[in-house]
mmCIF file of C-alpha atoms and ligand atoms in Angstrom:
data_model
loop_
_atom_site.group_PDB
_atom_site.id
_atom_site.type_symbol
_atom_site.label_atom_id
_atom_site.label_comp_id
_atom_site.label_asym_id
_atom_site.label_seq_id
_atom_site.Cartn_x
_atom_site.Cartn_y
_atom_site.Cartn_z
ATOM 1 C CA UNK A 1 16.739 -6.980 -25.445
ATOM 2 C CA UNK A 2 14.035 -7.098 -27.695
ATOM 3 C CA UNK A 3 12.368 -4.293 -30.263
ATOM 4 C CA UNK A 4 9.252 -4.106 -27.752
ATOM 5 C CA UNK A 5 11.503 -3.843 -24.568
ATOM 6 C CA UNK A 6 13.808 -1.248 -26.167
ATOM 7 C CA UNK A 7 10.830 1.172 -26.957
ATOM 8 C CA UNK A 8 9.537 0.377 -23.590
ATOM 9 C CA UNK A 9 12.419 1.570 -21.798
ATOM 10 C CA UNK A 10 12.912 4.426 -24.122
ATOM 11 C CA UNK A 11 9.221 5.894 -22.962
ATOM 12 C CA UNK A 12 9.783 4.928 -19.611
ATOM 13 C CA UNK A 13 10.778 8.111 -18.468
ATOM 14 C CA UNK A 14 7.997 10.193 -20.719
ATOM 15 C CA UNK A 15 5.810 8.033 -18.643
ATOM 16 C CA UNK A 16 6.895 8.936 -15.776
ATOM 17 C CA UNK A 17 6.593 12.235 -16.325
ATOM 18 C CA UNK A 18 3.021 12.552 -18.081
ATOM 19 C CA UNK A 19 1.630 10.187 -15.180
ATOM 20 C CA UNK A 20 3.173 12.710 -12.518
ATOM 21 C CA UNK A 21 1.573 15.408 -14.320
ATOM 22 C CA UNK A 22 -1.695 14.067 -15.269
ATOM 23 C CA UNK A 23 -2.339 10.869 -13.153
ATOM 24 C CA UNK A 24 -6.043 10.795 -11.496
ATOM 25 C CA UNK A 25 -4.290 12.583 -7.954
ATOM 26 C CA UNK A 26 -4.247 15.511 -9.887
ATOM 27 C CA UNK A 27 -7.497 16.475 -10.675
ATOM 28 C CA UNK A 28 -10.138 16.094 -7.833
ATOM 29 C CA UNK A 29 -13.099 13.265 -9.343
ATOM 30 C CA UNK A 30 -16.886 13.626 -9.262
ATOM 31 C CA UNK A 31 -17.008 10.977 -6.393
ATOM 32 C CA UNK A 32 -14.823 10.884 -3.577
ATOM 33 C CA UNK A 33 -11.856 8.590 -3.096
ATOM 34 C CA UNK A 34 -9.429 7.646 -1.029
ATOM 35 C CA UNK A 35 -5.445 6.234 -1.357
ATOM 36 C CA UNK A 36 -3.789 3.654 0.591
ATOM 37 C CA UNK A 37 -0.564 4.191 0.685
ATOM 38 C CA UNK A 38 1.497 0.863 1.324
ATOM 39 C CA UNK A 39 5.174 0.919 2.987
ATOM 40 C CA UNK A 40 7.085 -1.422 5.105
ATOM 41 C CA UNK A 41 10.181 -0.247 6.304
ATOM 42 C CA UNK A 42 11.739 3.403 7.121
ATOM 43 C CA UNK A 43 15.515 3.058 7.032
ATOM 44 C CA UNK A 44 18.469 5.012 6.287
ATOM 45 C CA UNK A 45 21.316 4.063 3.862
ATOM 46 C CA UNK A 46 23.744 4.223 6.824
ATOM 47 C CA UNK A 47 22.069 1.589 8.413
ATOM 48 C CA UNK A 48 23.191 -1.932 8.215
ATOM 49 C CA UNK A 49 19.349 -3.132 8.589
ATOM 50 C CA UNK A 50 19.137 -1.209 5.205
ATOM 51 C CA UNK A 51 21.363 -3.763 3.273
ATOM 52 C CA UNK A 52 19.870 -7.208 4.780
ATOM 53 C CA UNK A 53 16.838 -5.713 3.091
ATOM 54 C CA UNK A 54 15.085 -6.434 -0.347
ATOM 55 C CA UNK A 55 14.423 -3.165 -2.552
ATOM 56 C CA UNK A 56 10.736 -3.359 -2.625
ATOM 57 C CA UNK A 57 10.547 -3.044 1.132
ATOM 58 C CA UNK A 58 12.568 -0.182 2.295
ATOM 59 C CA UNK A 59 11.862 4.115 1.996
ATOM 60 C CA UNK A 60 14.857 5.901 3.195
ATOM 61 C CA UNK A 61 13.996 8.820 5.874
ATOM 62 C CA UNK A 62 14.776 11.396 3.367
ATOM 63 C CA UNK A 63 12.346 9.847 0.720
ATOM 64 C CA UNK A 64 9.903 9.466 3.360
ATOM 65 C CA UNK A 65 9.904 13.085 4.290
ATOM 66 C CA UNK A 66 9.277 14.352 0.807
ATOM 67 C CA UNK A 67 6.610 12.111 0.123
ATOM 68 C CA UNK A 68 4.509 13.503 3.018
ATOM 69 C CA UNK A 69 5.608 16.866 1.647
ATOM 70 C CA UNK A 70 4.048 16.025 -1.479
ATOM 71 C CA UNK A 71 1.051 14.208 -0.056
ATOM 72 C CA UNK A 72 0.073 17.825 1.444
ATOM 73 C CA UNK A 73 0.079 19.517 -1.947
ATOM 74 C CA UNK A 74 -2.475 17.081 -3.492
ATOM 75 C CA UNK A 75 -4.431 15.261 -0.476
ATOM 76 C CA UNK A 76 -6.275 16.082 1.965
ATOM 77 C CA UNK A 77 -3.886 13.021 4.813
ATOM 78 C CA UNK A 78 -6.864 11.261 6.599
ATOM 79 C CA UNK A 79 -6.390 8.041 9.157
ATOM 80 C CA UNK A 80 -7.962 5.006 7.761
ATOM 81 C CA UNK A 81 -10.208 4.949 10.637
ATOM 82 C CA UNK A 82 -12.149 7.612 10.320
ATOM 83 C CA UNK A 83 -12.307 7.747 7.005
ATOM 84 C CA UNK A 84 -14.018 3.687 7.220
ATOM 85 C CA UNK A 85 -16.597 5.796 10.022
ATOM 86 C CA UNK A 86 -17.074 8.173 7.610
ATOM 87 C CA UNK A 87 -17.886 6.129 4.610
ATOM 88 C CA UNK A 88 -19.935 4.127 7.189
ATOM 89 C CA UNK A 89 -21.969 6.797 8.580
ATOM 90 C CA UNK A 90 -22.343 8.432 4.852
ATOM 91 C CA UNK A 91 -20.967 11.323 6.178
ATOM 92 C CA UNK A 92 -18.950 13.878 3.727
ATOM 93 C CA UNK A 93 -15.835 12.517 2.769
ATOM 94 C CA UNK A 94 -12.958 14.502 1.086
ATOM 95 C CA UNK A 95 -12.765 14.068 -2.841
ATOM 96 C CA UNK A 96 -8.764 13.193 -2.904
ATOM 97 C CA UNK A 97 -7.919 11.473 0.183
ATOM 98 C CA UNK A 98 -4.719 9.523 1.112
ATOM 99 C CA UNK A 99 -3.982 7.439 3.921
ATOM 100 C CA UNK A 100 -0.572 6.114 5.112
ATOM 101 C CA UNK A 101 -0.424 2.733 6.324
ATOM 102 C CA UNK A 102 2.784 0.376 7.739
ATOM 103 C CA UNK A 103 2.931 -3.199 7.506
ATOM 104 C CA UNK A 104 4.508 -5.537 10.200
ATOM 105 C CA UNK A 105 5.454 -3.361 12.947
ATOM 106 C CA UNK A 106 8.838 -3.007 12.293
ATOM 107 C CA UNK A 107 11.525 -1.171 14.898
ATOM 108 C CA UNK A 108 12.134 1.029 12.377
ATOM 109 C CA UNK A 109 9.152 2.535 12.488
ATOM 110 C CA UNK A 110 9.338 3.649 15.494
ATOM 111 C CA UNK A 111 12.938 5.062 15.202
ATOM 112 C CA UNK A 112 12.163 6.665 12.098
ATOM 113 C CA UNK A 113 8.825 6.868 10.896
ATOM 114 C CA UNK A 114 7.120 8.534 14.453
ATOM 115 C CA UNK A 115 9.417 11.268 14.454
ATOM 116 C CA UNK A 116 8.396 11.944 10.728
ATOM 117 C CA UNK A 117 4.942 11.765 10.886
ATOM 118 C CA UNK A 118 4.779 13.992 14.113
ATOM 119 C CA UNK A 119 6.861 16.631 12.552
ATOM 120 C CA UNK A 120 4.592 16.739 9.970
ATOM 121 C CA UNK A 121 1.492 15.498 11.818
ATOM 122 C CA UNK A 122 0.623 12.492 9.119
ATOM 123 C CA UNK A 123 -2.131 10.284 10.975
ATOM 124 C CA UNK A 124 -1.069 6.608 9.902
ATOM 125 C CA UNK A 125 -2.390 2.819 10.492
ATOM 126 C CA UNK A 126 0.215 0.202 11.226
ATOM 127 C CA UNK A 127 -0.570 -3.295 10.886
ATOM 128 C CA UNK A 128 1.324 -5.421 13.972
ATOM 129 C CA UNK A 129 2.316 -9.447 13.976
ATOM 130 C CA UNK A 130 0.108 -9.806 17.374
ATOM 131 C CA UNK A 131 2.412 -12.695 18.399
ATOM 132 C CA UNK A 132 5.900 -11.350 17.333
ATOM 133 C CA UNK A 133 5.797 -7.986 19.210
ATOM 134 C CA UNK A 134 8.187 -7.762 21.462
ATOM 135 C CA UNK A 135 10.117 -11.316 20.623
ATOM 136 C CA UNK A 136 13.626 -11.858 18.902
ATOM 137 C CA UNK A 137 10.908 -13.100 15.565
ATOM 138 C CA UNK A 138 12.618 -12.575 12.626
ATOM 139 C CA UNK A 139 11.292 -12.917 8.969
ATOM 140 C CA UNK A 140 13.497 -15.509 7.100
ATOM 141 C CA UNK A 141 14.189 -13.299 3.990
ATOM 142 C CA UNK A 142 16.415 -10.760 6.372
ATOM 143 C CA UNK A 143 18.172 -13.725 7.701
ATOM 144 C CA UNK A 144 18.603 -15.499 4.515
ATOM 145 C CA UNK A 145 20.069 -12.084 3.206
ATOM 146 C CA UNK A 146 21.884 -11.636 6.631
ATOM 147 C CA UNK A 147 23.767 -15.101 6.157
ATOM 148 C CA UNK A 148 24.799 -14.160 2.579
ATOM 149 C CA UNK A 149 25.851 -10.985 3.428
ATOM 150 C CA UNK A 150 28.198 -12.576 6.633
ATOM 151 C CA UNK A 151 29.746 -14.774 4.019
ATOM 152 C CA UNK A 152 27.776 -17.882 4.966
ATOM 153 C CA UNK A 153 26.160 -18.257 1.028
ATOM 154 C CA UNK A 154 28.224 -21.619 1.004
ATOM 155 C CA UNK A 155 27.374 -23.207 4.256
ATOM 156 C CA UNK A 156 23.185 -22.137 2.628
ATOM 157 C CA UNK A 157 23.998 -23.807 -0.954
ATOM 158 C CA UNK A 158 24.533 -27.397 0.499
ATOM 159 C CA UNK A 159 21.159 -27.665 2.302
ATOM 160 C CA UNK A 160 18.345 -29.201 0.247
ATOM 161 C CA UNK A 161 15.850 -26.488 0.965
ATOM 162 C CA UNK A 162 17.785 -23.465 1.405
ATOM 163 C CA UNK A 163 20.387 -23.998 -1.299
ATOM 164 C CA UNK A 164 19.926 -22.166 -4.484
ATOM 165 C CA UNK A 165 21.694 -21.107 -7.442
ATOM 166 C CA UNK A 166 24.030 -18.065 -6.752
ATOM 167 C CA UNK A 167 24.292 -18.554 -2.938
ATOM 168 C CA UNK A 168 27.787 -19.957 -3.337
ATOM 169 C CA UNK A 169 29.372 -16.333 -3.452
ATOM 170 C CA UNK A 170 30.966 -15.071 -0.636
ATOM 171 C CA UNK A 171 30.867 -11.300 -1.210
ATOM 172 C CA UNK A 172 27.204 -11.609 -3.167
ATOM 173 C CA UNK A 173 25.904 -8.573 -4.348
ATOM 174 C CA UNK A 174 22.495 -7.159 -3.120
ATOM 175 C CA UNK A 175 21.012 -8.096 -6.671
ATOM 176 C CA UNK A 176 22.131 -11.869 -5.768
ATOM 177 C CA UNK A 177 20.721 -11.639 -2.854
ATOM 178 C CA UNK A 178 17.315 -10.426 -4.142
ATOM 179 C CA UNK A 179 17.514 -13.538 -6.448
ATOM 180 C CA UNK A 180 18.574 -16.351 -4.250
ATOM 181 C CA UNK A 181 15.318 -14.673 -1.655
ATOM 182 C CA UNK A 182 13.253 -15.044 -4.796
ATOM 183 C CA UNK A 183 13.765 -18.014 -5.476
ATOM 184 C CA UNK A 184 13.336 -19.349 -1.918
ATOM 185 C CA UNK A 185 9.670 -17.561 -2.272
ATOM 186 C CA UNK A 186 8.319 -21.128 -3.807
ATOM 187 C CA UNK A 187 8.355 -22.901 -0.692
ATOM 188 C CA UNK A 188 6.048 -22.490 2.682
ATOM 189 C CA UNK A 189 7.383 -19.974 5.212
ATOM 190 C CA UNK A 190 7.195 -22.861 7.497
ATOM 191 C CA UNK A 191 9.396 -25.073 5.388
ATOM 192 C CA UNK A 192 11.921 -22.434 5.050
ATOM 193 C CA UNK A 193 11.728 -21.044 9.049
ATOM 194 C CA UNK A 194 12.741 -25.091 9.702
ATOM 195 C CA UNK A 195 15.406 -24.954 7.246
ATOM 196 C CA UNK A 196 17.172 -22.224 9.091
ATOM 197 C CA UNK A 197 16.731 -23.890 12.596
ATOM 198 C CA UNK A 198 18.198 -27.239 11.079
ATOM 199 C CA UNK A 199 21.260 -24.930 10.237
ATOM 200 C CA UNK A 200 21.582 -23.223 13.632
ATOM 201 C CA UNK A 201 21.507 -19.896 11.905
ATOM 202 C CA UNK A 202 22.269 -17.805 14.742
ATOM 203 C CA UNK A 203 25.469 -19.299 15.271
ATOM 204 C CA UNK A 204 26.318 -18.828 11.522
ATOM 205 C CA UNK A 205 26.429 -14.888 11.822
ATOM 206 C CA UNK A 206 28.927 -12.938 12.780
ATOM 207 C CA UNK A 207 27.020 -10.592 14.648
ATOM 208 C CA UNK A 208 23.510 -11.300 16.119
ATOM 209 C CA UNK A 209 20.828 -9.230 14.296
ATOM 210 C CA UNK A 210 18.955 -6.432 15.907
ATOM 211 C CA UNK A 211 15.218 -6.933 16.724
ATOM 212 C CA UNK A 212 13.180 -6.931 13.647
ATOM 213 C CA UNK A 213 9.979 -5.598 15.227
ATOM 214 C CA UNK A 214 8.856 -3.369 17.947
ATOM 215 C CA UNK A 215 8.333 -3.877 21.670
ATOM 216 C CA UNK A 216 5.193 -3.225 23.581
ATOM 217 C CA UNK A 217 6.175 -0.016 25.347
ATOM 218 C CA UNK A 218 7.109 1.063 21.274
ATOM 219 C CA UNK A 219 4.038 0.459 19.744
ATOM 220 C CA UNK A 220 2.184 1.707 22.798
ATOM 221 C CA UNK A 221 3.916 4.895 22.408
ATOM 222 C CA UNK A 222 2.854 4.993 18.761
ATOM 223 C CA UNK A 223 -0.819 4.812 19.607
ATOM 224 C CA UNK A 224 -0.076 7.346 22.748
ATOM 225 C CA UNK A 225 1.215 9.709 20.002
ATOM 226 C CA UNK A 226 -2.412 9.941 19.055
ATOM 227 C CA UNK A 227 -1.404 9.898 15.394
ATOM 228 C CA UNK A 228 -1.008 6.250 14.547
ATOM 229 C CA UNK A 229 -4.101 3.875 15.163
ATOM 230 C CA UNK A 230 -2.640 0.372 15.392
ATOM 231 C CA UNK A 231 -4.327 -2.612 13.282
ATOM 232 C CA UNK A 232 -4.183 -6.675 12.902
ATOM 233 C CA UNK A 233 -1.678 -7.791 10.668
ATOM 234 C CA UNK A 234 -2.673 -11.762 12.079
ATOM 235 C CA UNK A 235 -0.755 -13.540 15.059
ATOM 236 C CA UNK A 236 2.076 -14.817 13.154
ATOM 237 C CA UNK A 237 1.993 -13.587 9.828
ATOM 238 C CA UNK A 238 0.697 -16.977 8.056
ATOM 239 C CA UNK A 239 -0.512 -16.286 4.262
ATOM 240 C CA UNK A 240 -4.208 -17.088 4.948
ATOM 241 C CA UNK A 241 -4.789 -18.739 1.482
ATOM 242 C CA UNK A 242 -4.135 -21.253 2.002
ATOM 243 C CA UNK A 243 -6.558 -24.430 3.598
ATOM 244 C CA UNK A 244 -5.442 -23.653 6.800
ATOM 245 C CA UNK A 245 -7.707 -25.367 10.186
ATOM 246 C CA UNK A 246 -10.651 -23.946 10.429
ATOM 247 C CA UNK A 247 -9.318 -23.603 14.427
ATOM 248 C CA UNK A 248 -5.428 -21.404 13.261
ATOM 249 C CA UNK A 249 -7.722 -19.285 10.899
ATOM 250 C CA UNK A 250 -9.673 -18.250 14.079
ATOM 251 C CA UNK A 251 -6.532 -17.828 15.837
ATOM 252 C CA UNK A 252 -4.855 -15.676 13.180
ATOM 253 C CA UNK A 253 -7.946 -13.709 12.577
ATOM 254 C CA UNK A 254 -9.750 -13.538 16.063
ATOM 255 C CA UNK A 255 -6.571 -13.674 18.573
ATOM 256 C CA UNK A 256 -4.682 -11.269 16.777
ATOM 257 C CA UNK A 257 -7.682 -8.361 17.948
ATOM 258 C CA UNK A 258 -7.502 -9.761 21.044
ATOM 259 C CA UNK A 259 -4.845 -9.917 21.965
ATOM 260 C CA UNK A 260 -3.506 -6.605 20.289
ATOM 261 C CA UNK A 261 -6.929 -4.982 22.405
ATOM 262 C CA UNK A 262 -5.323 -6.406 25.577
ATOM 263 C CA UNK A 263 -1.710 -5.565 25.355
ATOM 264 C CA UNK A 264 -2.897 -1.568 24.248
ATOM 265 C CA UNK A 265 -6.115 -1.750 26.060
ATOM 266 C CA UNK A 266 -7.809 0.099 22.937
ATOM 267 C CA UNK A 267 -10.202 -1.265 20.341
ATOM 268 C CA UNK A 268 -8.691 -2.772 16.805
ATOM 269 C CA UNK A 269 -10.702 -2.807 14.066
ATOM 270 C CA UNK A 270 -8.621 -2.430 11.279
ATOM 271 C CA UNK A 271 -6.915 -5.782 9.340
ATOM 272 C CA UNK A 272 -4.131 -6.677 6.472
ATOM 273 C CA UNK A 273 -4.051 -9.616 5.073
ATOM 274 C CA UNK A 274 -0.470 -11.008 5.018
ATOM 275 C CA UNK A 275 1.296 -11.097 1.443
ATOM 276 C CA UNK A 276 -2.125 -9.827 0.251
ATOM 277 C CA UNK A 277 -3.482 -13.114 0.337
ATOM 278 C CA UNK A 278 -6.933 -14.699 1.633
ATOM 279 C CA UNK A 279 -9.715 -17.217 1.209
ATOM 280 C CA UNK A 280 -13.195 -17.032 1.251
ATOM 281 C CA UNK A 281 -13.852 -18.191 4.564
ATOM 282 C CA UNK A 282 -10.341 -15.911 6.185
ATOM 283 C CA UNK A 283 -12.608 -12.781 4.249
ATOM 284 C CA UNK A 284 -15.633 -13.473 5.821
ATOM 285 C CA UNK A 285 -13.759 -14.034 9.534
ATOM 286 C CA UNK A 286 -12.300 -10.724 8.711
ATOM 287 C CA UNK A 287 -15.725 -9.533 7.928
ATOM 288 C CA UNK A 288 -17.421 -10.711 11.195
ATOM 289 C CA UNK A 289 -14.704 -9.072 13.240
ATOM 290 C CA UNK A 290 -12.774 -6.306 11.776
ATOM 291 C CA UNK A 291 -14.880 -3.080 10.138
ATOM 292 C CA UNK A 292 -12.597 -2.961 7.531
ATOM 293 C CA UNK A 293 -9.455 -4.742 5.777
ATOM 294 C CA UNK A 294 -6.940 -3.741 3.351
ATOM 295 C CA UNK A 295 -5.121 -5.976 0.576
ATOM 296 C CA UNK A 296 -1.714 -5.534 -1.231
ATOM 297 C CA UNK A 297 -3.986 -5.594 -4.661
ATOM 298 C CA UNK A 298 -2.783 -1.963 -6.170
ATOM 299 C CA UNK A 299 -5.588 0.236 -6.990
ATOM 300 C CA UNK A 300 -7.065 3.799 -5.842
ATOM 301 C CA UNK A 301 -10.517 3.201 -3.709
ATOM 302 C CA UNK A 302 -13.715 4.524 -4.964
ATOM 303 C CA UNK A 303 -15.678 6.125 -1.912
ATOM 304 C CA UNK A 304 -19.175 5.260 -3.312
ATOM 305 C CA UNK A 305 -18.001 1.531 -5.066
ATOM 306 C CA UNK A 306 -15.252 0.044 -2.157
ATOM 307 C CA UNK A 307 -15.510 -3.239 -0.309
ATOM 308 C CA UNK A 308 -14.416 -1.782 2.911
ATOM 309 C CA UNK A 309 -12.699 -5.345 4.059
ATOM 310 C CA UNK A 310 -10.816 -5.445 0.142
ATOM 311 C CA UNK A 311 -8.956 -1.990 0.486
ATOM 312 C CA UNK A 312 -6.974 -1.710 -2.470
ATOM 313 C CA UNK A 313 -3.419 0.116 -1.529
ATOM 314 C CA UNK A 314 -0.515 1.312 -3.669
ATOM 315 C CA UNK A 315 2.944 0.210 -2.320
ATOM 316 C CA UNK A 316 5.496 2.360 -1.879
ATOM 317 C CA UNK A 317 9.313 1.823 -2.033
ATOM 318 C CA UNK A 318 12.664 3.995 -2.470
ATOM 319 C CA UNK A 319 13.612 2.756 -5.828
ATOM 320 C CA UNK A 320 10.530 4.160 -7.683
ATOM 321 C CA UNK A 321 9.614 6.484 -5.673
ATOM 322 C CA UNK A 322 13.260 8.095 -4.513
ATOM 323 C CA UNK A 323 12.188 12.132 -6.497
ATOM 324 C CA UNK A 324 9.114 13.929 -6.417
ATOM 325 C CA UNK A 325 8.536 13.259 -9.686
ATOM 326 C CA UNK A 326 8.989 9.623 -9.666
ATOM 327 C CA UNK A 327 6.917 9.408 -6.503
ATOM 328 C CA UNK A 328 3.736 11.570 -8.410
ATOM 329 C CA UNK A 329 3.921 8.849 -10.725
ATOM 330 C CA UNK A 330 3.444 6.330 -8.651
ATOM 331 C CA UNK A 331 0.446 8.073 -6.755
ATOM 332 C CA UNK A 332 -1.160 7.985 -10.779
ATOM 333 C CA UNK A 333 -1.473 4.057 -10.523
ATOM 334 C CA UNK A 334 -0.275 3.502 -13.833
ATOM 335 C CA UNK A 335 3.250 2.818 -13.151
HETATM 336 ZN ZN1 LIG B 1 3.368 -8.276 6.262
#
């Protein structure tokens, strides 16, 4: 390790503290502004789904819980919604406000997340795959991790595509796994989703895997809890960077409302770009049909100086943010 690296990890927890302390959601600003809080996945430790999982996407119930305890003692918890009306209308907006949003529409959620956030009556936004509600969709790093985990690593490590350094272990560790997922990240999810179906990876597993995401009647029964307003998070969770058809754009973008409008017969006009990522033309779709948008860029939003459709959010997961004090620190920004 080097000099630099040695003192860095040596302040690293006087960081931590002096941002928890002193980080900008501690003292109220001259001009209103509002948090995004980012997290993916509620899942407890006990639970298998928690170990086919990579670190930066997961909260565990417990952690969960105590950050919504803490977001009461410096926030006043808004829904994303109203606060875009509000900043809209210019009516009075609170100076420190924090708003919890979910990306992907995960089961999880649902099993753990709405009991949460009604016990402590937390408004939240989830973003939903339009397409991949209530299907057997799963996203490829959970079954890449799922195969390595059921001993398949081996069978992965001969294919062209799929096979990377580190897969060959049987018993890999969750670190490997993190690595081999990694690594897997430079090709297209498309490339990688035909991969798997060349390999017949359902028959590889042990055990089939649960349903990643929610059903209808599920995320219906969010909205019906009158606490969770329910976004676009695209059709089928494409990166829109990329030069994708003028005509799948559209789709992504404009089918996703649509159909998410039908299916919960309510309006949606709240979006999240997948992976964070978009062009200019997928902003200025976004623009024509959603009031407002958020990215996965980290940052706090500045009531009087925001792009309402380039909502910058903080993400939020268990391994930095597992204490109160760790958690505070992440609320600063600067960690
Ligand atoms: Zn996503």
């Amino acid at each position: 390790m080097s000099a630099k690296a040695l003192v860095k990890r040596a302040l690293k927890p006087l960081l931590i503290s002096v941002a928890g302390r002193f980080g900008p959601h501690r003292r109220a600003a001259s001009e209103p502004r509002l948090w995004i809080l980012m997290y993916h996945r509620i899942l407890p430790e006990s639970d298998p789904r928690y170990h086919q999982e990579e670190p930066g996407m997961r909260v565990t119930p417990e952690s969960f819980e105590m950050h919504l305890r803490e977001l009461k003692r410096h926030f006043e918890l808004v829904s994303l919604g109203d606060w875009v009306k509000a900043q809209e209308s210019g009516a009075v907006l609170p100076r420190q406000a924090c708003a919890v949003t979910f990306d992907d529409g995960w089961r999880d959620n649902f099993e753990y997340a709405l009991p949460l956030l009604k016990k402590h009556q937390v408004p939240a936004t989830l973003f939903a795959v339009a397409e991949k509600i209530g299907t057997d969709f799963q996203f490829w790093p959970n079954v890449v991790a799922a195969l390595m985990l059921s001993g398949a690593g081996p069978t992965l490590a001969k294919h062209p595509v799929l096979g990377v350094a580190g897969m060959v272990a049987v018993k890999p560790t969750p670190e490997q796994v993190a690595a081999c997922i990694k690594q897997l990240k430079a090709y297209t999810d498309l490339e990688l989703f035909q991969a798997l179906e060349e390999l017949k990876w359902r028959e590889l597993l042990s055990e089939p895997m649960k349903p990643a995401l929610m059903d209808w009647p599920q995320l219906r029964e969010m909205q019906a809890s009158g606490l969770v307003e329910i976004g676009s998070h695209t059709c089928t969770h494409q990166r829109l960077n990329r030069a994708l058809p003028e005509s799948e754009l559209e789709r992504e973008i404009v089918e996703s409302r649509s159909r998410l409008e039908r299916e919960l017969e309510h309006p949606i006009n709240l979006f999240c770009f997948p992976n964070g990522d978009y062009s200019a033309e997928a902003l200025s779709l976004v623009k024509r049909y959603y009031k407002a948008a958020v990215t996965t860029q980290k940052g706090i939003n500045d009531a009087a100086d925001c792009s309402l459709h380039e909502m910058v959010r903080i993400g939020i997961h268990n391994d930095i943010t597992s204490t109160p004090q760790r958690f505070n620190a992440r609320l600063s920004g600067w960690v």
